[in-house]
mmCIF file of C-alpha atoms and ligand atoms in Angstrom:
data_model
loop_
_atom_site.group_PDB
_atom_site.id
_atom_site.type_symbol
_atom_site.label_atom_id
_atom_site.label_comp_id
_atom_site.label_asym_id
_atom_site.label_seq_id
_atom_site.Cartn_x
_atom_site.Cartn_y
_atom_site.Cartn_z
ATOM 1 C CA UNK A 179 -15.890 1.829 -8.975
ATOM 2 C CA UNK A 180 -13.586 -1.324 -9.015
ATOM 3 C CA UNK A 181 -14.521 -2.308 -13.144
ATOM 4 C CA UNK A 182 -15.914 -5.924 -12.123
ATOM 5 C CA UNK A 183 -17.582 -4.780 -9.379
ATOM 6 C CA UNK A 184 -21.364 -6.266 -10.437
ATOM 7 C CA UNK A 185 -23.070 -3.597 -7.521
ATOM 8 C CA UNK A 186 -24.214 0.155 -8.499
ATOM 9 C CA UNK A 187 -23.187 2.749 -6.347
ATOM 10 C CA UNK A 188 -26.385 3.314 -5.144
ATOM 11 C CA UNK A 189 -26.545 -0.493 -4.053
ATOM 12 C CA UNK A 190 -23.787 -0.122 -2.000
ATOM 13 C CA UNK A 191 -25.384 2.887 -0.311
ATOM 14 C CA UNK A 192 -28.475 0.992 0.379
ATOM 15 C CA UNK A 193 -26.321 -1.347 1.920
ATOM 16 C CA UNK A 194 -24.386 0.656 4.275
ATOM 17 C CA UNK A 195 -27.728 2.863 5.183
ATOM 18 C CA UNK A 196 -29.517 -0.528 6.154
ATOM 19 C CA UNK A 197 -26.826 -2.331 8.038
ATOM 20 C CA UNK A 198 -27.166 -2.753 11.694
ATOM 21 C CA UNK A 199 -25.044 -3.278 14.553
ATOM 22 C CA UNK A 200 -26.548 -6.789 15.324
ATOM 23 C CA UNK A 201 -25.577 -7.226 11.687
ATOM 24 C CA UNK A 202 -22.355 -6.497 12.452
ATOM 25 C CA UNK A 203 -22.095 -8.562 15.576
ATOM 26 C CA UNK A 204 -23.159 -12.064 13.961
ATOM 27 C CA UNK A 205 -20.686 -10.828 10.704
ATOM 28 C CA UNK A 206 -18.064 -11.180 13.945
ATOM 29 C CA UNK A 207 -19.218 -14.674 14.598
ATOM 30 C CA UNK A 208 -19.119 -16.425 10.944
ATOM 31 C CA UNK A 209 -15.838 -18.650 10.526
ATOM 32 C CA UNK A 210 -15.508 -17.194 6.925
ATOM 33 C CA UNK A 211 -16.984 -13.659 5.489
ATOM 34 C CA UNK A 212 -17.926 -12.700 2.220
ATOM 35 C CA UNK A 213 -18.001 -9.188 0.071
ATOM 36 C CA UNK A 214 -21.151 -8.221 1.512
ATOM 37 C CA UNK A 215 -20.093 -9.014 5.235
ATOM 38 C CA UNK A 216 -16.933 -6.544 4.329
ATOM 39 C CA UNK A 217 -19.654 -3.730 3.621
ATOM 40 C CA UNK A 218 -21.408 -4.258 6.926
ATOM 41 C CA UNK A 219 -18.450 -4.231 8.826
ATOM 42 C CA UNK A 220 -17.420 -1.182 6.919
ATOM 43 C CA UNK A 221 -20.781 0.469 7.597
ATOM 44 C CA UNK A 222 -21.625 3.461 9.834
ATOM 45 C CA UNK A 223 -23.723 1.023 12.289
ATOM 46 C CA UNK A 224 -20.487 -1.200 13.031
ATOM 47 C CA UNK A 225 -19.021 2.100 14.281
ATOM 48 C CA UNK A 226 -20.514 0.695 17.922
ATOM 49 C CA UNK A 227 -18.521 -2.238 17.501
ATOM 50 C CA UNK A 228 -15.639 -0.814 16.886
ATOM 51 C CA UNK A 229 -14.320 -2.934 20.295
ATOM 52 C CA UNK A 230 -15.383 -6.562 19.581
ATOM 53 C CA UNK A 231 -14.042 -5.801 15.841
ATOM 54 C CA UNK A 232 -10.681 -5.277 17.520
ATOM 55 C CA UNK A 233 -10.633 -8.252 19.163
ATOM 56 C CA UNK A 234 -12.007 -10.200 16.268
ATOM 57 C CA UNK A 235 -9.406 -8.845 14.104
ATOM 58 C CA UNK A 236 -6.614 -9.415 16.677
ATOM 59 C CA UNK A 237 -7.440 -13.216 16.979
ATOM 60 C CA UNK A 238 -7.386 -13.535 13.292
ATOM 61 C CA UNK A 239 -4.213 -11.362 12.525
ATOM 62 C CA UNK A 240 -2.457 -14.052 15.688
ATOM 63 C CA UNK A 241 -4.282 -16.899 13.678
ATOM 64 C CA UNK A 242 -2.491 -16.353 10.347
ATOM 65 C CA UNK A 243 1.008 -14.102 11.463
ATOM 66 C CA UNK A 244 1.586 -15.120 15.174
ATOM 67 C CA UNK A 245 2.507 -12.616 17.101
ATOM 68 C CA UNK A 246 5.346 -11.300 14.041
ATOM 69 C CA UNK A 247 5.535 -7.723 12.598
ATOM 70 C CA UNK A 248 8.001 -7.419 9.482
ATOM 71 C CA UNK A 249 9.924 -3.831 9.382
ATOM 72 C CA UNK A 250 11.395 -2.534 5.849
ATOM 73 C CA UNK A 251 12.686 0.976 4.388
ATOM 74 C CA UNK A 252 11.526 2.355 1.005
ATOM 75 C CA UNK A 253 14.287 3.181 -0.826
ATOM 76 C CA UNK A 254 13.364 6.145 -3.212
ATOM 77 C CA UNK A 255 15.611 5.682 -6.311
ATOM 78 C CA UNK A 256 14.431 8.682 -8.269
ATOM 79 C CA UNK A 257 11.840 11.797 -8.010
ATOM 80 C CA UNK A 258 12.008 12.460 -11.462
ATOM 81 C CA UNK A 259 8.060 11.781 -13.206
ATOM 82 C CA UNK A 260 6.219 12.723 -16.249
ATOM 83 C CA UNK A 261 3.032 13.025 -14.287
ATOM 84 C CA UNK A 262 0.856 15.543 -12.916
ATOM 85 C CA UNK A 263 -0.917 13.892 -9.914
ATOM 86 C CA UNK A 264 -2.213 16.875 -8.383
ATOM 87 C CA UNK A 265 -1.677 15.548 -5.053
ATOM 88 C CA UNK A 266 2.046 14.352 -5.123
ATOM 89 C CA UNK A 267 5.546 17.002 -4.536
ATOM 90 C CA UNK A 268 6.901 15.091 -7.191
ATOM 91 C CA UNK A 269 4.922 15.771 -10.074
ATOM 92 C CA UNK A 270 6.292 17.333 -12.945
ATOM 93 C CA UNK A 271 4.764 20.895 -12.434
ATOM 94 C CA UNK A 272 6.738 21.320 -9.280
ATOM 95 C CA UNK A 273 10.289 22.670 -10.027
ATOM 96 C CA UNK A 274 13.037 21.469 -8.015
ATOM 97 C CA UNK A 275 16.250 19.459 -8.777
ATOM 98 C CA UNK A 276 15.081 16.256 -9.597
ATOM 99 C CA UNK A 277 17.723 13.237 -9.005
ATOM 100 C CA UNK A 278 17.795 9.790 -9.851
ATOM 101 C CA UNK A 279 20.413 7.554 -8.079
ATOM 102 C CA UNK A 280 23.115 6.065 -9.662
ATOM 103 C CA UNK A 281 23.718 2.495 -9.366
ATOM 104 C CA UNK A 282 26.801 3.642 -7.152
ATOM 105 C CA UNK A 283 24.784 5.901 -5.204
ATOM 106 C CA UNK A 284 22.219 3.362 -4.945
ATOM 107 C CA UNK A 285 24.913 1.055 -3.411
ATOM 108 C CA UNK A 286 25.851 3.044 -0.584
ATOM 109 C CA UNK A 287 21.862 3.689 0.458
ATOM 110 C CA UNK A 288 21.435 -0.006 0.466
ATOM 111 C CA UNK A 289 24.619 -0.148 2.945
ATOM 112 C CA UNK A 290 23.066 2.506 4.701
ATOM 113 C CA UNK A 291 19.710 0.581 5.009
ATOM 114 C CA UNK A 292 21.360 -2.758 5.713
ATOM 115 C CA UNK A 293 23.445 -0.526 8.597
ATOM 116 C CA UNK A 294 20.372 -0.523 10.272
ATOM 117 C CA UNK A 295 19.737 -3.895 10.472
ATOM 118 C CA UNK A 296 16.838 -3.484 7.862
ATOM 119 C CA UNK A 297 16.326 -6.808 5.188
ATOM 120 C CA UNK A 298 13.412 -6.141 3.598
ATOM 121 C CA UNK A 299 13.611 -3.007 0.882
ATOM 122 C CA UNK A 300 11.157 -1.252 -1.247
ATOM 123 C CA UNK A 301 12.365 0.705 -4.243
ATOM 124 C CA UNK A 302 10.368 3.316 -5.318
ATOM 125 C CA UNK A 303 10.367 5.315 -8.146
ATOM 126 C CA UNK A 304 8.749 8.202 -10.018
ATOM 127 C CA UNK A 305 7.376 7.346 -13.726
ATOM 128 C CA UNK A 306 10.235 8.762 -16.218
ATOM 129 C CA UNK A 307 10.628 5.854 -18.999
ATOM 130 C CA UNK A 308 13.191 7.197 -20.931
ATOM 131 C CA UNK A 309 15.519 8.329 -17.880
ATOM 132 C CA UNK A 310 14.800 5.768 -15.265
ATOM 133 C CA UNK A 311 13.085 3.244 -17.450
ATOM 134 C CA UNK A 312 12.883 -1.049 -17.022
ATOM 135 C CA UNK A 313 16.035 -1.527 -17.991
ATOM 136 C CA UNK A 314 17.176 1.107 -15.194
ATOM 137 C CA UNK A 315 14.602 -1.019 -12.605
ATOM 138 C CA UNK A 316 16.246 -4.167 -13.486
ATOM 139 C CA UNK A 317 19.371 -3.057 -13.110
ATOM 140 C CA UNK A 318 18.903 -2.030 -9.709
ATOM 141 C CA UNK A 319 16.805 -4.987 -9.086
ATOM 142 C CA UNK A 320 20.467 -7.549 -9.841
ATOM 143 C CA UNK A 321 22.578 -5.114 -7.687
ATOM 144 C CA UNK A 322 20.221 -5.406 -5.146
ATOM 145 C CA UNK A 323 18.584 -9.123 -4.889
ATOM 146 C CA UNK A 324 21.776 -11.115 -3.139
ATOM 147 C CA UNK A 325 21.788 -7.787 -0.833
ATOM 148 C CA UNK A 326 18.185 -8.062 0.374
ATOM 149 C CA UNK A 327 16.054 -11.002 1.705
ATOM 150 C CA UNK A 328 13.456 -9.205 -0.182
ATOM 151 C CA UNK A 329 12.871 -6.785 -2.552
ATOM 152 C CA UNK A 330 9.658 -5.277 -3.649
ATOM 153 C CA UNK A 331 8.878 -2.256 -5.572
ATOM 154 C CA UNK A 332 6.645 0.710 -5.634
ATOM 155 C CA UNK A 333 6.750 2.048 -9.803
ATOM 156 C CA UNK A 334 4.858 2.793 -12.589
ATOM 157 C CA UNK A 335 2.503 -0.201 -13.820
ATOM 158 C CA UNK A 336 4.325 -2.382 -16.484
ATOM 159 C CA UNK A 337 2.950 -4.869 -19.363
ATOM 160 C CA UNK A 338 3.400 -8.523 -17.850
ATOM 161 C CA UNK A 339 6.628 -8.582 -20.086
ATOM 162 C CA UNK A 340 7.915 -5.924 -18.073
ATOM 163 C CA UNK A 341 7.145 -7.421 -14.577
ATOM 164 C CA UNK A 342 8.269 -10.534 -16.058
ATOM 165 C CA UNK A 343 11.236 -9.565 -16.449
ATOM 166 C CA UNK A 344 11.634 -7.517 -13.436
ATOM 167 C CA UNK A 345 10.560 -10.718 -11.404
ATOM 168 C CA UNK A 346 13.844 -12.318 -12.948
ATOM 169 C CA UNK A 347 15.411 -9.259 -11.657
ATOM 170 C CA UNK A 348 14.994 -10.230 -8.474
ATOM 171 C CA UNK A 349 11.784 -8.517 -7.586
ATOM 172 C CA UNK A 350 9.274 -10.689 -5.626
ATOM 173 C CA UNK A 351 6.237 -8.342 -5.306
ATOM 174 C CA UNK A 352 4.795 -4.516 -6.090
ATOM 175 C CA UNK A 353 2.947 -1.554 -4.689
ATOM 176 C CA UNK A 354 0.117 -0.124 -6.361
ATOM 177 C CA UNK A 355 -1.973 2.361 -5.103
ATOM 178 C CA UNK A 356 -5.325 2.702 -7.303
ATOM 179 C CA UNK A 357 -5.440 6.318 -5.660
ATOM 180 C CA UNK A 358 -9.016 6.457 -6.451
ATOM 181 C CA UNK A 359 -11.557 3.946 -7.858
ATOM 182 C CA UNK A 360 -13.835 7.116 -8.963
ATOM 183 C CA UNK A 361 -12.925 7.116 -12.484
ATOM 184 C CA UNK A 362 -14.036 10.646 -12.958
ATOM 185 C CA UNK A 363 -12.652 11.897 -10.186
ATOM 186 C CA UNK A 364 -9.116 9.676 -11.402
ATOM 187 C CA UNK A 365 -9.241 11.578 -14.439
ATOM 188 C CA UNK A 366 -9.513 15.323 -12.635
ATOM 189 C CA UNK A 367 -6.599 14.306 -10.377
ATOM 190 C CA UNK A 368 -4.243 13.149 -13.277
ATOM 191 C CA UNK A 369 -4.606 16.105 -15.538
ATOM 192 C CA UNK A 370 -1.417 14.720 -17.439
ATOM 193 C CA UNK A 371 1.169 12.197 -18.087
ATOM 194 C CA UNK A 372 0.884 8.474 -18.702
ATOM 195 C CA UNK A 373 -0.899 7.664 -15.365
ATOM 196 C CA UNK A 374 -4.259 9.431 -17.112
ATOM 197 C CA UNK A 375 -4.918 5.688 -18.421
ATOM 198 C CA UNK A 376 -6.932 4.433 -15.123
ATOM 199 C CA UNK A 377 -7.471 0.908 -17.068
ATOM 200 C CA UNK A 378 -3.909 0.181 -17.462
ATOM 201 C CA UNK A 379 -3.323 0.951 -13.664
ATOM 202 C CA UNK A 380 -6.330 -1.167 -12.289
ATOM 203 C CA UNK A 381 -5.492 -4.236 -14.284
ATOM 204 C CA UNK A 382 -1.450 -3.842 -12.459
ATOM 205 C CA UNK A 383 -1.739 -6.419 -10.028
ATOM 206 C CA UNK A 384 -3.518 -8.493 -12.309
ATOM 207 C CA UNK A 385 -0.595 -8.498 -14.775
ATOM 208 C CA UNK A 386 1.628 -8.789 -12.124
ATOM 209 C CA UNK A 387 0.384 -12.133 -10.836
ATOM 210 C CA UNK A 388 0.456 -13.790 -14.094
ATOM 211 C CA UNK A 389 4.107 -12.568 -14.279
ATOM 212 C CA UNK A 390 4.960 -14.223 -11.291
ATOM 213 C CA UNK A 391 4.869 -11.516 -8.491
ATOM 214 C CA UNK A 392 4.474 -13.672 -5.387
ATOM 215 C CA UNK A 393 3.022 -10.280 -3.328
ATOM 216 C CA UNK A 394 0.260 -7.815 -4.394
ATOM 217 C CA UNK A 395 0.391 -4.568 -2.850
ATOM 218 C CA UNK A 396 -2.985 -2.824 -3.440
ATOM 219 C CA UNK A 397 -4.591 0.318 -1.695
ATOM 220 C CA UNK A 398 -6.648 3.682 -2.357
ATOM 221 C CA UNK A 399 -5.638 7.370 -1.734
ATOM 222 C CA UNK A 400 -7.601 8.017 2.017
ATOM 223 C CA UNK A 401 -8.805 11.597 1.206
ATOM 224 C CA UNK A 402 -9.674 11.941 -2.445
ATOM 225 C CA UNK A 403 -13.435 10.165 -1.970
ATOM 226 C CA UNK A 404 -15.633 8.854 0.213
ATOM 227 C CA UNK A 405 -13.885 6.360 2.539
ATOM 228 C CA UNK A 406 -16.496 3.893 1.973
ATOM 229 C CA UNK A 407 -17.275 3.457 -1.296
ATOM 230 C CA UNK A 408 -13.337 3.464 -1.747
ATOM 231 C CA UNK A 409 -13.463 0.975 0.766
ATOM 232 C CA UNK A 410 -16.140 -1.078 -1.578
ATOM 233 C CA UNK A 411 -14.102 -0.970 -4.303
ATOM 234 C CA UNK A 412 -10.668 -2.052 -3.209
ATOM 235 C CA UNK A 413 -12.757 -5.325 -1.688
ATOM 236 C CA UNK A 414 -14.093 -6.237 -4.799
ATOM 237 C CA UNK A 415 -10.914 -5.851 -5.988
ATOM 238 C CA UNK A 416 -8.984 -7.760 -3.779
ATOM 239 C CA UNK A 417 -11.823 -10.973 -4.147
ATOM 240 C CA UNK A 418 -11.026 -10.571 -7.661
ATOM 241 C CA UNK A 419 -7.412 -10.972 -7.568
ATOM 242 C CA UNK A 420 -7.594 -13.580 -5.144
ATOM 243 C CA UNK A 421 -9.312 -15.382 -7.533
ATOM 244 C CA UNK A 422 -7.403 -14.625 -10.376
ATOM 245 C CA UNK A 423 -3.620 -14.704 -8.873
ATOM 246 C CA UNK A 424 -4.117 -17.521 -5.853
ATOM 247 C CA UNK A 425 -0.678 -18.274 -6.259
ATOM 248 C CA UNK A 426 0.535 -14.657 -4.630
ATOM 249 C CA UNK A 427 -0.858 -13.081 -1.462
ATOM 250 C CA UNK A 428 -2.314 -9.516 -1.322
ATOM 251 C CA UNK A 429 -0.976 -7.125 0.535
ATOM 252 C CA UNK A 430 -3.613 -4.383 1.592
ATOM 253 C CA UNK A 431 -2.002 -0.158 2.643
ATOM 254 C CA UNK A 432 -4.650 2.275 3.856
ATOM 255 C CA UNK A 433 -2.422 5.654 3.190
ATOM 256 C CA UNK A 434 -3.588 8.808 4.395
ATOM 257 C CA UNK A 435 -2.769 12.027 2.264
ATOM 258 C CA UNK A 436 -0.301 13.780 3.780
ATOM 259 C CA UNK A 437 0.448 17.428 3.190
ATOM 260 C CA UNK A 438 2.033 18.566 0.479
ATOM 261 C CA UNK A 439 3.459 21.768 -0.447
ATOM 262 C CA UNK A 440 1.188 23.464 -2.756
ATOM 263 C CA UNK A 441 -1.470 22.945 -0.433
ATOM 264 C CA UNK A 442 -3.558 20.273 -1.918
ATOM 265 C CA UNK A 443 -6.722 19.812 0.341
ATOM 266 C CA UNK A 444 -8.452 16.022 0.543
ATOM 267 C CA UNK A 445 -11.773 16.568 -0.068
ATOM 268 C CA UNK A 446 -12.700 13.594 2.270
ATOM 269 C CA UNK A 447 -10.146 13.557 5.068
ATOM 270 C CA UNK A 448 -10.027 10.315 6.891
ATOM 271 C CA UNK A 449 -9.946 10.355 10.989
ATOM 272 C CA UNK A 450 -7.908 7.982 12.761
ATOM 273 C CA UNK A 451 -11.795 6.193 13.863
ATOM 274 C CA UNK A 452 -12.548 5.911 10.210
ATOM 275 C CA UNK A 453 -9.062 4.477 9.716
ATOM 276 C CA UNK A 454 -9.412 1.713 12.273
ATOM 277 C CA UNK A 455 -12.816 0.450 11.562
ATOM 278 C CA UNK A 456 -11.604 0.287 8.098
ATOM 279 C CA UNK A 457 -8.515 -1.854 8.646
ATOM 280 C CA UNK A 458 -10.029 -3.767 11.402
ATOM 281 C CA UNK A 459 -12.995 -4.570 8.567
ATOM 282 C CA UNK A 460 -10.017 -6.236 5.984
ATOM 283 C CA UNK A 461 -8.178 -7.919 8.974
ATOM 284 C CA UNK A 462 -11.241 -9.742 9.742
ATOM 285 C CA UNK A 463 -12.352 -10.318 6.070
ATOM 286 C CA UNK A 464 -9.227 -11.175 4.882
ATOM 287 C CA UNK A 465 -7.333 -12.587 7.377
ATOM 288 C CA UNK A 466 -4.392 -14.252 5.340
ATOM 289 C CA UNK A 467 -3.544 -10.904 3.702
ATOM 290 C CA UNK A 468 -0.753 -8.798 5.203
ATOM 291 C CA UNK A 469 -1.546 -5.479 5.971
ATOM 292 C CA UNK A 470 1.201 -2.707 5.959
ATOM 293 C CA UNK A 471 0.935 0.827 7.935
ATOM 294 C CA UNK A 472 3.900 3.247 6.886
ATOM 295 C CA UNK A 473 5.279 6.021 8.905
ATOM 296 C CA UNK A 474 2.247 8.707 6.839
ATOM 297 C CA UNK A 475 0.625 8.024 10.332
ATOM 298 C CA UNK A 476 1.768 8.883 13.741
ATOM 299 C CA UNK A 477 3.482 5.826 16.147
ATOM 300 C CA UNK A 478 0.948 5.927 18.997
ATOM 301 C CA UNK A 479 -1.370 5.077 16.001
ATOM 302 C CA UNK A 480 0.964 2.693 14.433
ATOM 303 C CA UNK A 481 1.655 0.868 17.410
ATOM 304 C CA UNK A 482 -2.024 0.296 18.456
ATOM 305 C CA UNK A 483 -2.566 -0.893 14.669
ATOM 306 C CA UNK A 484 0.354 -3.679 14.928
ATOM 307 C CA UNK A 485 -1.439 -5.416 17.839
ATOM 308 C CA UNK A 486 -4.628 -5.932 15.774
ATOM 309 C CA UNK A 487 -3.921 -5.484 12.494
ATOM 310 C CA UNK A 488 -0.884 -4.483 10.455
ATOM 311 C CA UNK A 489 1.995 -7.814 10.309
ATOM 312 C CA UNK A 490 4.308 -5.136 7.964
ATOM 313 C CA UNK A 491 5.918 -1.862 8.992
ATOM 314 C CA UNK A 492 8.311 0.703 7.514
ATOM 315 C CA UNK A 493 10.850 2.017 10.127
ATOM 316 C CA UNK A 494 13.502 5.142 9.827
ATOM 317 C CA UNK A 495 12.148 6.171 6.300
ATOM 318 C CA UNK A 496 13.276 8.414 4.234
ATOM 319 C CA UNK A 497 11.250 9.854 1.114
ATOM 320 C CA UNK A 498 13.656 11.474 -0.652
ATOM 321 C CA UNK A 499 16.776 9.793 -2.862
ATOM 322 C CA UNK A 500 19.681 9.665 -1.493
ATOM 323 C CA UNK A 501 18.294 10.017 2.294
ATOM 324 C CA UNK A 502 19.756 7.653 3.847
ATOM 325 C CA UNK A 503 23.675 8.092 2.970
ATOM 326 C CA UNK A 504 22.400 12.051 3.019
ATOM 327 C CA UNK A 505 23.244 12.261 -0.636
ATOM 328 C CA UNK A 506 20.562 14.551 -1.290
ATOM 329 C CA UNK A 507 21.450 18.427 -0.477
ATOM 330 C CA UNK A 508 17.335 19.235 -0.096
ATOM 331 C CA UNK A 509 15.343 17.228 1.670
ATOM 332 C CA UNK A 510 11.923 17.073 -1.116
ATOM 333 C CA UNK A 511 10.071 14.143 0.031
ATOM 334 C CA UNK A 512 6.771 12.688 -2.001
ATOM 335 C CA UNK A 513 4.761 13.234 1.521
ATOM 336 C CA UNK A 514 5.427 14.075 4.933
ATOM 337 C CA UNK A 515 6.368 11.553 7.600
ATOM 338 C CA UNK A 516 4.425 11.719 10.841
ATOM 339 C CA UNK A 517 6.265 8.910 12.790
ATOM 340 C CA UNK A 518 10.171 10.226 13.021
ATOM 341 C CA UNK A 519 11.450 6.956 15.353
ATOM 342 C CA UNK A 520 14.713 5.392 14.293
ATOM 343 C CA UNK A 521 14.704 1.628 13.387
ATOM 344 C CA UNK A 522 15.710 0.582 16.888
ATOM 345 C CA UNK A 523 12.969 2.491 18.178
ATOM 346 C CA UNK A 524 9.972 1.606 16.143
ATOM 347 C CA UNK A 525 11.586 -2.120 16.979
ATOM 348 C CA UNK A 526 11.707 -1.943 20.756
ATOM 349 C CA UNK A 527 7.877 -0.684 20.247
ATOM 350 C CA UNK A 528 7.484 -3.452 18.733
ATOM 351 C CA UNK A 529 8.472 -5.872 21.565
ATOM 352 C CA UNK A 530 7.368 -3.403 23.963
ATOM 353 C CA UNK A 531 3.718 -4.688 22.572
ATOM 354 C CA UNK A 532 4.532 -8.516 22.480
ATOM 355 C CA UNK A 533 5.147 -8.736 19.137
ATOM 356 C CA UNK A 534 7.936 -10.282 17.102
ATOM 357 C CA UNK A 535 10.241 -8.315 14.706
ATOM 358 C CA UNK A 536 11.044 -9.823 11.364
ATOM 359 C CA UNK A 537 13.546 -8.814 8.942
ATOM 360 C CA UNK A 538 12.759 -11.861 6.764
ATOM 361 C CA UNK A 539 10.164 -12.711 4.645
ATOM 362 C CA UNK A 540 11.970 -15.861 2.915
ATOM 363 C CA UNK A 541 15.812 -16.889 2.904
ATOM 364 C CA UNK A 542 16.561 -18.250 -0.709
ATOM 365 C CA UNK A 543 19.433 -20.194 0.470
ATOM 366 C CA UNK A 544 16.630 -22.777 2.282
HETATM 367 S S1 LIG B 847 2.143 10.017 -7.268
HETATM 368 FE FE1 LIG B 847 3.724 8.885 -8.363
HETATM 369 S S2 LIG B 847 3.191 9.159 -10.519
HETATM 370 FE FE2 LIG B 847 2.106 10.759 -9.391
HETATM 371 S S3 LIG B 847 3.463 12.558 -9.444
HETATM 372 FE FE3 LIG B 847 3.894 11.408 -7.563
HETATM 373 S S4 LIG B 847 5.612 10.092 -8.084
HETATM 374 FE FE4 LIG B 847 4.670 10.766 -10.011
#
C-alpha cells in the first residue's frame, strides 16, 4: 500500500465487494469526486457502466484538454543498470552489450526525433551512477533544452538536490513508475541493486515537486498485483501529491507488462476491459491530470483511449539507444512495442478521431 494511505487492505476490499452499480451511476453525476468515489468507480459493480463512464470521462477529458492530444518519443540514452528488476531486459543479469550514448550520438537521435516533426522528448535511462550518473543527465539535459519545447525524463529517483539541479538543466518534469505498491511483493521483484529501497522511490515525486518539477509522472506495473488494490494505492497517492506539490500537475501511465525475454509471467495480467474502466475511473476523478498511453498497447486500443481519456501519446518509439539514427547494431529494447505506426501515422489517427495534435506543451520564448 501507498505509505499514507489511512485504509487497511481489507477496507478497501469491503469497499469494492459492497459497491453497486447505482453507486456508481450517482458517483457519475457529482460535479467533484473524492478517494472513495475513485474506489467505486474502480469496483467490479461499475463494470456495467463501463458506457456512461466513457462518456463521463470524455466530457471531462474535452472540459480540461479540448479536443488536443500531445505526441512525444522516448529517447533511451543508455541500457546500462545496476538493478535486477526481475521483470525488465535491461537488468543487470541479462548479458548483452550494454551502450550508453554519447553526447554526439545523442545529438544526431535528437535530429532524428526532431526529423519527425516530434517536440516533446523523454530521456530515459537505466540506473548506472558512476557511468551515466547526474552529471551525465545534466549534461544531456543543456544539449538538449533549446532543442526541445520540452523535455522530461524517465531515471532513477534523485535527492531534491539532484532534481534541483536537473530542473536547471532544463528538465521540466519526470516519470516514475512505483511498479508495485505491495511492499513485499516490491522487495521479491528487486532482488538487487539500489532500486531495493521502495521508500526512496515512493517519496520521488514528492522530492521532485519541491525541486521544482512542473509535471509528475506517476503509475504502477499492470501485472505484478491485483489491478485494484494497485489502483487504490496510486489514488491515494496522487491526492497526496496534489496536496503536497499544487504547483505541478500529475501525470497518470497505466503500463501493461510486456514480454520480455526470459519469460517473466505477470501474475495478474490486465485485459484491455480492466484497462479501460481503470483509466476511465482517473479521467473522471481527476480530470485536470494528463493521462499518457505509450505504444506497450496496440493502436486500435490507443486510439479508442485518446477520445476519452489519454491528452499524451508516444509515436514512432524506439526502446533501444541509438534507435532512431540506427546506431545500435541489436535491437534490445526494455519491452516490446505493440503499436509499430510511424509518427505521421499515429498523427493522421489522431485527426482521423477529431482530435488535435500538439507538439507543444509551452514555448519559452512567450
Ligand atoms: S526497470 Fe529500470 S531499473 Fe529496473 S532493470 Fe529495467 S532499466 Fe533497470
Amino acid at each position: 500500500m501507498f505509505p499514507k494511505l489511512k485504509l487497511t487492505e481489507s477496507r478497501i476490499r469491503e469497499w469494492y465487494a459492497a459497491a453497486t452499480a447505482e453507486q456508481a451511476a450517482a458517483v457519475l453525476r457529482k460535479p467533484r469526486c473524492d478517494y472513495f468515489d475513485l474506489l467505486t468507480l474502480l469496483s467490479p459493480a461499475a463494470v456495467e457502466l463501463l458506457p456512461e463512464m466513457r462518456e463521463c470521462a470524455q466530457r471531462a477529458r474535452r472540459r480540461y484538454f479540448g479536443k488536443t492530444v500531445t505526441t512525444y518519443a522516448p529517447l533511451y540514452i543508455s541500457n546500462s543498470c545496476i538493478n535486477g528488476c526481475k521483470y525488465c531486459d535491461f537488468n543487470t543479469r541479462h548479458h548483452f552489450e550494454r551502450k550508453i550514448l554519447t553526447l554526439e550520438e545523442i545529438s544526431r537521435e535528437a535530429d532524428a526525433v526532431l526529423a519527425l516533426g516530434l517536440d516533446s522528448l523523454l530521456i530515459v535511462a537505466g540506473e548506472d551512477p558512476k557511468r551515466a550518473g547526474l552529471d551525465y543527465l545534466c549534461a544531456v539535459g543543456e544539449l538538449l533544452r533549446n532543442r526541445f519545447s520540452y523535455l522530461s525524463l524517465e531515471v532513477a529517483p534523485q535527492e531534491e538536490a539532484g532534481y534541483r539541479r536537473l530542473f536547471e538543466a532544463g528538465y521540466k518534469g519526470l516519470t516514475l513508475f512505483q511498479e508495485t505498491y505491495n511492499q513485499e511483493l516490491y522487495k521479491e521483484l528487486h532482488p538487487s541493486g539500489p532500486k531495493r529501497n521502495y521508500d526512496f522511490r515512493v517519496w520521488s515525486q514528492l522530492r521532485a515537486g519541491r525541486a521544482g518539477m512542473r509535471t509528475l509522472g506517476m503509475a504502477f506495473l499492470l501485472g505484478l498485483d491485483e489491478w485494484r488494490m494497485e489502483a487504490a494505492s496510486l489514488g491515494a497517492h496522487a491526492l497526496y501529491l496534489q496536496k503536497e506539490c499544487w504547483q505541478s500537475k500529475l501525470q497518470f501511465a497505466f503500463p501493461r507488462i510486456t514480454p520480455v525475454s526470459d519469460g517473466f509471467q505477470p501474475a495478474h495480467p490486465v485485459n484491455d476491459a480492466d484497462l479501460e474502466q481503470m483509466m476511465l475511473a482517473f479521467r473522471i476523478v481527476f480530470p485536470e491530470s494528463g493521462i499518457t498511453i505509450s505504444t506497450r498497447e496496440a493502436p486500435e486500443f490507443r486510439d479508442r483511449m485518446m477520445i476519452c481519456c489519454a491528452d499524451n501519446m508516444s509515436a514512432g518509439s524506439r526502446v533501444t539507444p541509438g534507435g532512431y539514427a540506427a546506431l545500435a547494431d541489436k535491437d534490445v529494447g526494455q519491452f516490446t512495442l505493440n503499436d509499430s505506426r510511424s509518427v505521421a501515422e499515429v498523427e493522421a489517427a489522431i485527426r482521423a478521431n477529431g482530435q488535435e495534435v500538439v507538439h507543444k506543451y509551452w514555448d519559452s520564448a512567450l
